[in-house]
Amino acid sequence: MKSTIVNHYKIHAFRNRDQFLDQIKDEHKILVAMNAEKILKDDERLRQLVNANIGYPDGIGAVMALRKKGLDAVKIPGAEFWLDIIGRYKDEKTFYLIGSSQDVIERTVAKLHEDFPGVRIVNYRNGYLKAEDIAALKEDLTHTKPDVVFVAQGSPRQEFLMEELMTVHPALYMDLGGSFDVYCGLKKRAPKIFINLGLEWLYRLLKEPTRIGRQMVLVKFLALLMVGKL
């Protein structure tokens, strides 16, 4: 896998999703979605976690940074790629899902069984975890031994949780943010035209003007990229 450093974060570049799927077949690492907001985050623990695992370009800012450094890269939207993983490996791997509310996780599991007949989901639970829940989760992972674990929480909470779980059960882990809600139709992604033009951030801003603070991070990121500060 080709990679480069952007603001001290190692990000891997992929020509397409199939290449990414091939690369992670036998990996026991954490897949971390990288976007402008995360790349600019001054968090040494998160930085070390990303650099020890597989950060991939989930946002247009990350893609632009990789291309500026001479790497052939495409955007890999995590909200879609986790389903690519299931589609490719459902007959040879087992899965475990963590995150969102109890209602959403149950809807997600039911829909996965409809969309991917034969998929082997060894267990699942919501994302509201107290200390005792994490202890029980670790015990369940060591018992069920899933090949792939999807965790849908906020960042960096989900990344730190996966790092902790990895110590008791090595597997392929992937952070998913709000992807379960999107999959169930409770939240909508941008129309294809926005996605294809790299303007998904603009659609989100138009739908949720309160995101202006977060979207300004992309403006700052692009400015730093233009002047070679990343």
mmCIF file with all atom_site columns, C-alpha atoms in Angstrom, residues 19-210:
data_model
loop_
_atom_site.group_PDB
_atom_site.id
_atom_site.type_symbol
_atom_site.label_atom_id
_atom_site.label_alt_id
_atom_site.label_comp_id
_atom_site.label_asym_id
_atom_site.label_entity_id
_atom_site.label_seq_id
_atom_site.pdbx_PDB_ins_code
_atom_site.Cartn_x
_atom_site.Cartn_y
_atom_site.Cartn_z
_atom_site.occupancy
_atom_site.B_iso_or_equiv
_atom_site.pdbx_formal_charge
_atom_site.auth_seq_id
_atom_site.auth_comp_id
_atom_site.auth_asym_id
_atom_site.auth_atom_id
_atom_site.pdbx_PDB_model_num
ATOM 1   C CA . GLN A 1 19  ? -7.534  -2.513  -4.583 1.00 0.00 ? 19  GLN A CA 1
ATOM 2   C CA . PHE A 1 20  ? -8.434  -1.532  -1.019 1.00 0.00 ? 20  PHE A CA 1
ATOM 3   C CA . LEU A 1 21  ? -10.547 -4.692  -0.588 1.00 0.00 ? 21  LEU A CA 1
ATOM 4   C CA . ASP A 1 22  ? -7.676  -6.856  -1.826 1.00 0.00 ? 22  ASP A CA 1
ATOM 5   C CA . GLN A 1 23  ? -5.206  -5.180  0.547  1.00 0.00 ? 23  GLN A CA 1
ATOM 6   C CA . ILE A 1 24  ? -7.258  -5.692  3.709  1.00 0.00 ? 24  ILE A CA 1
ATOM 7   C CA . LYS A 1 25  ? -8.268  -9.316  3.161  1.00 0.00 ? 25  LYS A CA 1
ATOM 8   C CA . ASP A 1 26  ? -6.000  -10.698 5.890  1.00 0.00 ? 26  ASP A CA 1
ATOM 9   C CA . GLU A 1 27  ? -5.351  -7.532  7.905  1.00 0.00 ? 27  GLU A CA 1
ATOM 10  C CA . HIS A 1 28  ? -5.821  -7.266  11.656 1.00 0.00 ? 28  HIS A CA 1
ATOM 11  C CA . LYS A 1 29  ? -5.798  -3.498  11.840 1.00 0.00 ? 29  LYS A CA 1
ATOM 12  C CA . ILE A 1 30  ? -8.112  -0.528  12.297 1.00 0.00 ? 30  ILE A CA 1
ATOM 13  C CA . LEU A 1 31  ? -9.432  1.244   9.188  1.00 0.00 ? 31  LEU A CA 1
ATOM 14  C CA . VAL A 1 32  ? -9.664  4.941   10.013 1.00 0.00 ? 32  VAL A CA 1
ATOM 15  C CA . ALA A 1 33  ? -11.599 7.344   7.778  1.00 0.00 ? 33  ALA A CA 1
ATOM 16  C CA . MET A 1 34  ? -9.468  10.436  7.211  1.00 0.00 ? 34  MET A CA 1
ATOM 17  C CA . ASN A 1 35  ? -10.893 13.819  6.269  1.00 0.00 ? 35  ASN A CA 1
ATOM 18  C CA . ALA A 1 36  ? -9.759  17.424  6.665  1.00 0.00 ? 36  ALA A CA 1
ATOM 19  C CA . GLU A 1 37  ? -11.180 17.736  10.165 1.00 0.00 ? 37  GLU A CA 1
ATOM 20  C CA . LYS A 1 38  ? -9.364  14.650  11.427 1.00 0.00 ? 38  LYS A CA 1
ATOM 21  C CA . ILE A 1 39  ? -6.077  15.503  9.677  1.00 0.00 ? 39  ILE A CA 1
ATOM 22  C CA . LEU A 1 40  ? -5.984  18.896  11.392 1.00 0.00 ? 40  LEU A CA 1
ATOM 23  C CA . LYS A 1 41  ? -6.801  17.438  14.811 1.00 0.00 ? 41  LYS A CA 1
ATOM 24  C CA . ASP A 1 42  ? -3.932  17.974  17.240 1.00 0.00 ? 42  ASP A CA 1
ATOM 25  C CA . ASP A 1 43  ? -4.319  14.712  19.148 1.00 0.00 ? 43  ASP A CA 1
ATOM 26  C CA . GLU A 1 44  ? -1.143  12.699  19.669 1.00 0.00 ? 44  GLU A CA 1
ATOM 27  C CA . ARG A 1 45  ? -2.973  9.549   20.774 1.00 0.00 ? 45  ARG A CA 1
ATOM 28  C CA . LEU A 1 46  ? -5.154  9.622   17.662 1.00 0.00 ? 46  LEU A CA 1
ATOM 29  C CA . ARG A 1 47  ? -2.109  10.333  15.478 1.00 0.00 ? 47  ARG A CA 1
ATOM 30  C CA . GLN A 1 48  ? -0.245  7.325   16.833 1.00 0.00 ? 48  GLN A CA 1
ATOM 31  C CA . LEU A 1 49  ? -3.309  5.131   16.387 1.00 0.00 ? 49  LEU A CA 1
ATOM 32  C CA . VAL A 1 50  ? -3.790  6.195   12.759 1.00 0.00 ? 50  VAL A CA 1
ATOM 33  C CA . ASN A 1 51  ? -0.117  5.779   11.916 1.00 0.00 ? 51  ASN A CA 1
ATOM 34  C CA . ALA A 1 52  ? -0.042  2.261   13.366 1.00 0.00 ? 52  ALA A CA 1
ATOM 35  C CA . ASN A 1 53  ? -3.092  1.225   11.367 1.00 0.00 ? 53  ASN A CA 1
ATOM 36  C CA . ILE A 1 54  ? -4.671  2.132   7.995  1.00 0.00 ? 54  ILE A CA 1
ATOM 37  C CA . GLY A 1 55  ? -5.890  5.683   7.498  1.00 0.00 ? 55  GLY A CA 1
ATOM 38  C CA . TYR A 1 56  ? -7.729  6.015   4.187  1.00 0.00 ? 56  TYR A CA 1
ATOM 39  C CA . PRO A 1 57  ? -9.080  9.067   2.282  1.00 0.00 ? 57  PRO A CA 1
ATOM 40  C CA . ASP A 1 58  ? -12.756 9.346   3.235  1.00 0.00 ? 58  ASP A CA 1
ATOM 41  C CA . GLY A 1 59  ? -12.946 13.108  2.500  1.00 0.00 ? 59  GLY A CA 1
ATOM 42  C CA . ILE A 1 60  ? -12.131 15.179  -0.564 1.00 0.00 ? 60  ILE A CA 1
ATOM 43  C CA . GLY A 1 61  ? -9.503  17.120  1.402  1.00 0.00 ? 61  GLY A CA 1
ATOM 44  C CA . ALA A 1 62  ? -7.556  13.929  2.110  1.00 0.00 ? 62  ALA A CA 1
ATOM 45  C CA . VAL A 1 63  ? -7.765  12.940  -1.561 1.00 0.00 ? 63  VAL A CA 1
ATOM 46  C CA . MET A 1 64  ? -6.451  16.334  -2.677 1.00 0.00 ? 64  MET A CA 1
ATOM 47  C CA . ALA A 1 65  ? -3.561  16.109  -0.203 1.00 0.00 ? 65  ALA A CA 1
ATOM 48  C CA . LEU A 1 66  ? -2.570  12.661  -1.471 1.00 0.00 ? 66  LEU A CA 1
ATOM 49  C CA . ARG A 1 67  ? -2.709  13.760  -5.100 1.00 0.00 ? 67  ARG A CA 1
ATOM 50  C CA . LYS A 1 68  ? -0.688  16.887  -4.339 1.00 0.00 ? 68  LYS A CA 1
ATOM 51  C CA . LYS A 1 69  ? 2.007   14.598  -2.971 1.00 0.00 ? 69  LYS A CA 1
ATOM 52  C CA . GLY A 1 70  ? 2.012   12.606  -6.206 1.00 0.00 ? 70  GLY A CA 1
ATOM 53  C CA . LEU A 1 71  ? -0.088  9.595   -5.214 1.00 0.00 ? 71  LEU A CA 1
ATOM 54  C CA . ASP A 1 72  ? -2.882  8.142   -7.338 1.00 0.00 ? 72  ASP A CA 1
ATOM 55  C CA . ALA A 1 73  ? -5.856  8.243   -4.965 1.00 0.00 ? 73  ALA A CA 1
ATOM 56  C CA . VAL A 1 74  ? -9.635  8.167   -5.031 1.00 0.00 ? 74  VAL A CA 1
ATOM 57  C CA . LYS A 1 75  ? -12.107 8.943   -2.278 1.00 0.00 ? 75  LYS A CA 1
ATOM 58  C CA . ILE A 1 76  ? -13.200 5.844   -0.368 1.00 0.00 ? 76  ILE A CA 1
ATOM 59  C CA . PRO A 1 77  ? -16.469 6.765   1.393  1.00 0.00 ? 77  PRO A CA 1
ATOM 60  C CA . GLY A 1 78  ? -16.658 4.727   4.573  1.00 0.00 ? 78  GLY A CA 1
ATOM 61  C CA . ALA A 1 79  ? -20.461 4.932   4.504  1.00 0.00 ? 79  ALA A CA 1
ATOM 62  C CA . GLU A 1 80  ? -20.320 2.738   1.387  1.00 0.00 ? 80  GLU A CA 1
ATOM 63  C CA . PHE A 1 81  ? -17.088 0.805   1.806  1.00 0.00 ? 81  PHE A CA 1
ATOM 64  C CA . TRP A 1 82  ? -18.191 -1.185  4.855  1.00 0.00 ? 82  TRP A CA 1
ATOM 65  C CA . LEU A 1 83  ? -20.922 -2.660  2.666  1.00 0.00 ? 83  LEU A CA 1
ATOM 66  C CA . ASP A 1 84  ? -18.305 -3.446  0.008  1.00 0.00 ? 84  ASP A CA 1
ATOM 67  C CA . ILE A 1 85  ? -16.419 -5.420  2.655  1.00 0.00 ? 85  ILE A CA 1
ATOM 68  C CA . ILE A 1 86  ? -19.529 -7.413  3.527  1.00 0.00 ? 86  ILE A CA 1
ATOM 69  C CA . GLY A 1 87  ? -20.352 -7.969  -0.138 1.00 0.00 ? 87  GLY A CA 1
ATOM 70  C CA . ARG A 1 88  ? -16.851 -9.235  -0.948 1.00 0.00 ? 88  ARG A CA 1
ATOM 71  C CA . TYR A 1 89  ? -16.274 -11.364 2.151  1.00 0.00 ? 89  TYR A CA 1
ATOM 72  C CA . LYS A 1 90  ? -19.693 -12.426 3.440  1.00 0.00 ? 90  LYS A CA 1
ATOM 73  C CA . ASP A 1 91  ? -19.112 -16.069 2.496  1.00 0.00 ? 91  ASP A CA 1
ATOM 74  C CA . GLU A 1 92  ? -15.725 -16.353 4.202  1.00 0.00 ? 92  GLU A CA 1
ATOM 75  C CA . LYS A 1 93  ? -15.737 -13.950 7.151  1.00 0.00 ? 93  LYS A CA 1
ATOM 76  C CA . THR A 1 94  ? -17.877 -13.280 10.213 1.00 0.00 ? 94  THR A CA 1
ATOM 77  C CA . PHE A 1 95  ? -19.003 -9.846  11.392 1.00 0.00 ? 95  PHE A CA 1
ATOM 78  C CA . TYR A 1 96  ? -19.760 -8.003  14.637 1.00 0.00 ? 96  TYR A CA 1
ATOM 79  C CA . LEU A 1 97  ? -21.560 -4.628  14.785 1.00 0.00 ? 97  LEU A CA 1
ATOM 80  C CA . ILE A 1 98  ? -21.321 -1.994  17.526 1.00 0.00 ? 98  ILE A CA 1
ATOM 81  C CA . GLY A 1 99  ? -22.960 1.412   17.560 1.00 0.00 ? 99  GLY A CA 1
ATOM 82  C CA . SER A 1 100 ? -25.917 3.779   17.373 1.00 0.00 ? 100 SER A CA 1
ATOM 83  C CA . SER A 1 101 ? -29.165 3.216   19.286 1.00 0.00 ? 101 SER A CA 1
ATOM 84  C CA . GLN A 1 102 ? -30.723 -0.181  19.952 1.00 0.00 ? 102 GLN A CA 1
ATOM 85  C CA . ASP A 1 103 ? -33.452 0.508   17.399 1.00 0.00 ? 103 ASP A CA 1
ATOM 86  C CA . VAL A 1 104 ? -30.987 1.511   14.688 1.00 0.00 ? 104 VAL A CA 1
ATOM 87  C CA . ILE A 1 105 ? -28.606 -1.413  15.271 1.00 0.00 ? 105 ILE A CA 1
ATOM 88  C CA . GLU A 1 106 ? -31.511 -3.870  15.112 1.00 0.00 ? 106 GLU A CA 1
ATOM 89  C CA . ARG A 1 107 ? -32.765 -2.290  11.888 1.00 0.00 ? 107 ARG A CA 1
ATOM 90  C CA . THR A 1 108 ? -29.248 -2.416  10.480 1.00 0.00 ? 108 THR A CA 1
ATOM 91  C CA . VAL A 1 109 ? -28.800 -6.112  11.235 1.00 0.00 ? 109 VAL A CA 1
ATOM 92  C CA . ALA A 1 110 ? -32.212 -6.987  9.799  1.00 0.00 ? 110 ALA A CA 1
ATOM 93  C CA . LYS A 1 111 ? -31.482 -5.046  6.591  1.00 0.00 ? 111 LYS A CA 1
ATOM 94  C CA . LEU A 1 112 ? -28.060 -6.665  6.220  1.00 0.00 ? 112 LEU A CA 1
ATOM 95  C CA . HIS A 1 113 ? -29.661 -10.098 6.362  1.00 0.00 ? 113 HIS A CA 1
ATOM 96  C CA . GLU A 1 114 ? -32.077 -8.999  3.620  1.00 0.00 ? 114 GLU A CA 1
ATOM 97  C CA . ASP A 1 115 ? -29.427 -7.402  1.412  1.00 0.00 ? 115 ASP A CA 1
ATOM 98  C CA . PHE A 1 116 ? -26.716 -10.026 1.943  1.00 0.00 ? 116 PHE A CA 1
ATOM 99  C CA . PRO A 1 117 ? -28.371 -13.449 2.324  1.00 0.00 ? 117 PRO A CA 1
ATOM 100 C CA . GLY A 1 118 ? -26.134 -15.794 4.261  1.00 0.00 ? 118 GLY A CA 1
ATOM 101 C CA . VAL A 1 119 ? -24.120 -13.042 5.976  1.00 0.00 ? 119 VAL A CA 1
ATOM 102 C CA . ARG A 1 120 ? -22.812 -14.295 9.305  1.00 0.00 ? 120 ARG A CA 1
ATOM 103 C CA . ILE A 1 121 ? -23.274 -11.670 12.010 1.00 0.00 ? 121 ILE A CA 1
ATOM 104 C CA . VAL A 1 122 ? -22.059 -13.322 15.201 1.00 0.00 ? 122 VAL A CA 1
ATOM 105 C CA . ASN A 1 123 ? -23.430 -10.590 17.453 1.00 0.00 ? 123 ASN A CA 1
ATOM 106 C CA . TYR A 1 124 ? -24.200 -6.884  17.773 1.00 0.00 ? 124 TYR A CA 1
ATOM 107 C CA . ARG A 1 125 ? -24.923 -4.227  20.369 1.00 0.00 ? 125 ARG A CA 1
ATOM 108 C CA . ASN A 1 126 ? -25.754 -0.525  20.610 1.00 0.00 ? 126 ASN A CA 1
ATOM 109 C CA . GLY A 1 127 ? -23.056 2.105   21.073 1.00 0.00 ? 127 GLY A CA 1
ATOM 110 C CA . TYR A 1 128 ? -23.989 3.290   24.558 1.00 0.00 ? 128 TYR A CA 1
ATOM 111 C CA . LEU A 1 129 ? -21.185 1.729   26.553 1.00 0.00 ? 129 LEU A CA 1
ATOM 112 C CA . LYS A 1 130 ? -20.388 2.054   30.236 1.00 0.00 ? 130 LYS A CA 1
ATOM 113 C CA . ALA A 1 131 ? -17.279 0.518   31.756 1.00 0.00 ? 131 ALA A CA 1
ATOM 114 C CA . GLU A 1 132 ? -19.103 -2.706  32.579 1.00 0.00 ? 132 GLU A CA 1
ATOM 115 C CA . ASP A 1 133 ? -20.495 -2.869  29.033 1.00 0.00 ? 133 ASP A CA 1
ATOM 116 C CA . ILE A 1 134 ? -17.003 -2.624  27.561 1.00 0.00 ? 134 ILE A CA 1
ATOM 117 C CA . ALA A 1 135 ? -15.831 -5.451  29.817 1.00 0.00 ? 135 ALA A CA 1
ATOM 118 C CA . ALA A 1 136 ? -18.754 -7.617  28.668 1.00 0.00 ? 136 ALA A CA 1
ATOM 119 C CA . LEU A 1 137 ? -18.074 -6.644  25.050 1.00 0.00 ? 137 LEU A CA 1
ATOM 120 C CA . LYS A 1 138 ? -14.435 -7.732  25.319 1.00 0.00 ? 138 LYS A CA 1
ATOM 121 C CA . GLU A 1 139 ? -15.535 -11.073 26.742 1.00 0.00 ? 139 GLU A CA 1
ATOM 122 C CA . ASP A 1 140 ? -18.061 -11.534 23.929 1.00 0.00 ? 140 ASP A CA 1
ATOM 123 C CA . LEU A 1 141 ? -15.489 -10.726 21.242 1.00 0.00 ? 141 LEU A CA 1
ATOM 124 C CA . THR A 1 142 ? -13.060 -13.288 22.616 1.00 0.00 ? 142 THR A CA 1
ATOM 125 C CA . HIS A 1 143 ? -15.905 -15.824 22.624 1.00 0.00 ? 143 HIS A CA 1
ATOM 126 C CA . THR A 1 144 ? -17.445 -15.123 19.186 1.00 0.00 ? 144 THR A CA 1
ATOM 127 C CA . LYS A 1 145 ? -14.111 -14.320 17.461 1.00 0.00 ? 145 LYS A CA 1
ATOM 128 C CA . PRO A 1 146 ? -15.455 -12.187 14.567 1.00 0.00 ? 146 PRO A CA 1
ATOM 129 C CA . ASP A 1 147 ? -13.196 -11.535 11.575 1.00 0.00 ? 147 ASP A CA 1
ATOM 130 C CA . VAL A 1 148 ? -14.516 -7.997  11.061 1.00 0.00 ? 148 VAL A CA 1
ATOM 131 C CA . VAL A 1 149 ? -15.813 -5.530  13.649 1.00 0.00 ? 149 VAL A CA 1
ATOM 132 C CA . PHE A 1 150 ? -17.678 -2.367  12.636 1.00 0.00 ? 150 PHE A CA 1
ATOM 133 C CA . VAL A 1 151 ? -17.900 0.429   15.220 1.00 0.00 ? 151 VAL A CA 1
ATOM 134 C CA . ALA A 1 152 ? -20.276 3.358   14.625 1.00 0.00 ? 152 ALA A CA 1
ATOM 135 C CA . GLN A 1 153 ? -19.758 6.111   17.188 1.00 0.00 ? 153 GLN A CA 1
ATOM 136 C CA . GLY A 1 154 ? -18.341 9.610   17.179 1.00 0.00 ? 154 GLY A CA 1
ATOM 137 C CA . SER A 1 155 ? -14.662 10.304  16.548 1.00 0.00 ? 155 SER A CA 1
ATOM 138 C CA . PRO A 1 156 ? -12.222 9.846   18.222 1.00 0.00 ? 156 PRO A CA 1
ATOM 139 C CA . ARG A 1 157 ? -14.267 7.818   20.725 1.00 0.00 ? 157 ARG A CA 1
ATOM 140 C CA . GLN A 1 158 ? -14.818 5.025   18.211 1.00 0.00 ? 158 GLN A CA 1
ATOM 141 C CA . GLU A 1 159 ? -11.136 4.851   17.292 1.00 0.00 ? 159 GLU A CA 1
ATOM 142 C CA . PHE A 1 160 ? -10.043 4.662   20.924 1.00 0.00 ? 160 PHE A CA 1
ATOM 143 C CA . LEU A 1 161 ? -12.642 1.968   21.623 1.00 0.00 ? 161 LEU A CA 1
ATOM 144 C CA . MET A 1 162 ? -11.374 -0.117  18.697 1.00 0.00 ? 162 MET A CA 1
ATOM 145 C CA . GLU A 1 163 ? -7.803  0.293   19.914 1.00 0.00 ? 163 GLU A CA 1
ATOM 146 C CA . GLU A 1 164 ? -8.867  -1.073  23.306 1.00 0.00 ? 164 GLU A CA 1
ATOM 147 C CA . LEU A 1 165 ? -10.834 -3.961  21.813 1.00 0.00 ? 165 LEU A CA 1
ATOM 148 C CA . MET A 1 166 ? -7.921  -4.893  19.572 1.00 0.00 ? 166 MET A CA 1
ATOM 149 C CA . THR A 1 167 ? -5.868  -5.754  22.664 1.00 0.00 ? 167 THR A CA 1
ATOM 150 C CA . VAL A 1 168 ? -8.179  -8.660  23.506 1.00 0.00 ? 168 VAL A CA 1
ATOM 151 C CA . HIS A 1 169 ? -9.334  -9.668  20.028 1.00 0.00 ? 169 HIS A CA 1
ATOM 152 C CA . PRO A 1 170 ? -7.211  -8.892  16.939 1.00 0.00 ? 170 PRO A CA 1
ATOM 153 C CA . ALA A 1 171 ? -9.418  -8.497  13.867 1.00 0.00 ? 171 ALA A CA 1
ATOM 154 C CA . LEU A 1 172 ? -10.167 -6.044  11.074 1.00 0.00 ? 172 LEU A CA 1
ATOM 155 C CA . TYR A 1 173 ? -11.882 -3.046  12.695 1.00 0.00 ? 173 TYR A CA 1
ATOM 156 C CA . MET A 1 174 ? -13.520 -0.126  10.894 1.00 0.00 ? 174 MET A CA 1
ATOM 157 C CA . ASP A 1 175 ? -14.918 3.175   12.186 1.00 0.00 ? 175 ASP A CA 1
ATOM 158 C CA . LEU A 1 176 ? -18.307 4.103   10.739 1.00 0.00 ? 176 LEU A CA 1
ATOM 159 C CA . GLY A 1 177 ? -19.577 7.253   12.454 1.00 0.00 ? 177 GLY A CA 1
ATOM 160 C CA . GLY A 1 178 ? -23.250 7.621   11.509 1.00 0.00 ? 178 GLY A CA 1
ATOM 161 C CA . SER A 1 179 ? -23.228 5.004   8.741  1.00 0.00 ? 179 SER A CA 1
ATOM 162 C CA . PHE A 1 180 ? -25.811 2.730   10.365 1.00 0.00 ? 180 PHE A CA 1
ATOM 163 C CA . ASP A 1 181 ? -28.330 5.593   10.368 1.00 0.00 ? 181 ASP A CA 1
ATOM 164 C CA . VAL A 1 182 ? -27.571 6.265   6.704  1.00 0.00 ? 182 VAL A CA 1
ATOM 165 C CA . TYR A 1 183 ? -27.941 2.584   5.808  1.00 0.00 ? 183 TYR A CA 1
ATOM 166 C CA . CYS A 1 184 ? -31.335 2.416   7.523  1.00 0.00 ? 184 CYS A CA 1
ATOM 167 C CA . GLY A 1 185 ? -32.532 5.534   5.692  1.00 0.00 ? 185 GLY A CA 1
ATOM 168 C CA . LEU A 1 186 ? -32.771 7.645   8.844  1.00 0.00 ? 186 LEU A CA 1
ATOM 169 C CA . LYS A 1 187 ? -30.137 10.046  7.487  1.00 0.00 ? 187 LYS A CA 1
ATOM 170 C CA . LYS A 1 188 ? -29.594 10.901  3.839  1.00 0.00 ? 188 LYS A CA 1
ATOM 171 C CA . ARG A 1 189 ? -26.296 11.269  2.017  1.00 0.00 ? 189 ARG A CA 1
ATOM 172 C CA . ALA A 1 190 ? -25.787 13.925  -0.622 1.00 0.00 ? 190 ALA A CA 1
ATOM 173 C CA . PRO A 1 191 ? -27.187 13.322  -4.129 1.00 0.00 ? 191 PRO A CA 1
ATOM 174 C CA . LYS A 1 192 ? -24.748 11.631  -6.522 1.00 0.00 ? 192 LYS A CA 1
ATOM 175 C CA . ILE A 1 193 ? -24.011 14.854  -8.381 1.00 0.00 ? 193 ILE A CA 1
ATOM 176 C CA . PHE A 1 194 ? -22.646 16.449  -5.171 1.00 0.00 ? 194 PHE A CA 1
ATOM 177 C CA . ILE A 1 195 ? -20.650 13.305  -4.330 1.00 0.00 ? 195 ILE A CA 1
ATOM 178 C CA . ASN A 1 196 ? -19.172 13.003  -7.838 1.00 0.00 ? 196 ASN A CA 1
ATOM 179 C CA . LEU A 1 197 ? -18.099 16.662  -7.800 1.00 0.00 ? 197 LEU A CA 1
ATOM 180 C CA . GLY A 1 198 ? -16.513 16.330  -4.377 1.00 0.00 ? 198 GLY A CA 1
ATOM 181 C CA . LEU A 1 199 ? -19.101 18.681  -2.890 1.00 0.00 ? 199 LEU A CA 1
ATOM 182 C CA . GLU A 1 200 ? -20.737 16.415  -0.343 1.00 0.00 ? 200 GLU A CA 1
ATOM 183 C CA . TRP A 1 201 ? -19.560 18.849  2.342  1.00 0.00 ? 201 TRP A CA 1
ATOM 184 C CA . LEU A 1 202 ? -21.514 21.650  0.630  1.00 0.00 ? 202 LEU A CA 1
ATOM 185 C CA . TYR A 1 203 ? -24.705 19.598  0.561  1.00 0.00 ? 203 TYR A CA 1
ATOM 186 C CA . ARG A 1 204 ? -24.344 18.874  4.281  1.00 0.00 ? 204 ARG A CA 1
ATOM 187 C CA . LEU A 1 205 ? -23.848 22.559  4.951  1.00 0.00 ? 205 LEU A CA 1
ATOM 188 C CA . LEU A 1 206 ? -26.921 23.517  2.934  1.00 0.00 ? 206 LEU A CA 1
ATOM 189 C CA . LYS A 1 207 ? -29.002 20.936  4.818  1.00 0.00 ? 207 LYS A CA 1
ATOM 190 C CA . GLU A 1 208 ? -27.493 21.785  8.223  1.00 0.00 ? 208 GLU A CA 1
ATOM 191 C CA . PRO A 1 209 ? -26.271 25.407  8.345  1.00 0.00 ? 209 PRO A CA 1
ATOM 192 C CA . THR A 1 210 ? -25.159 24.843  11.940 1.00 0.00 ? 210 THR A CA 1
#
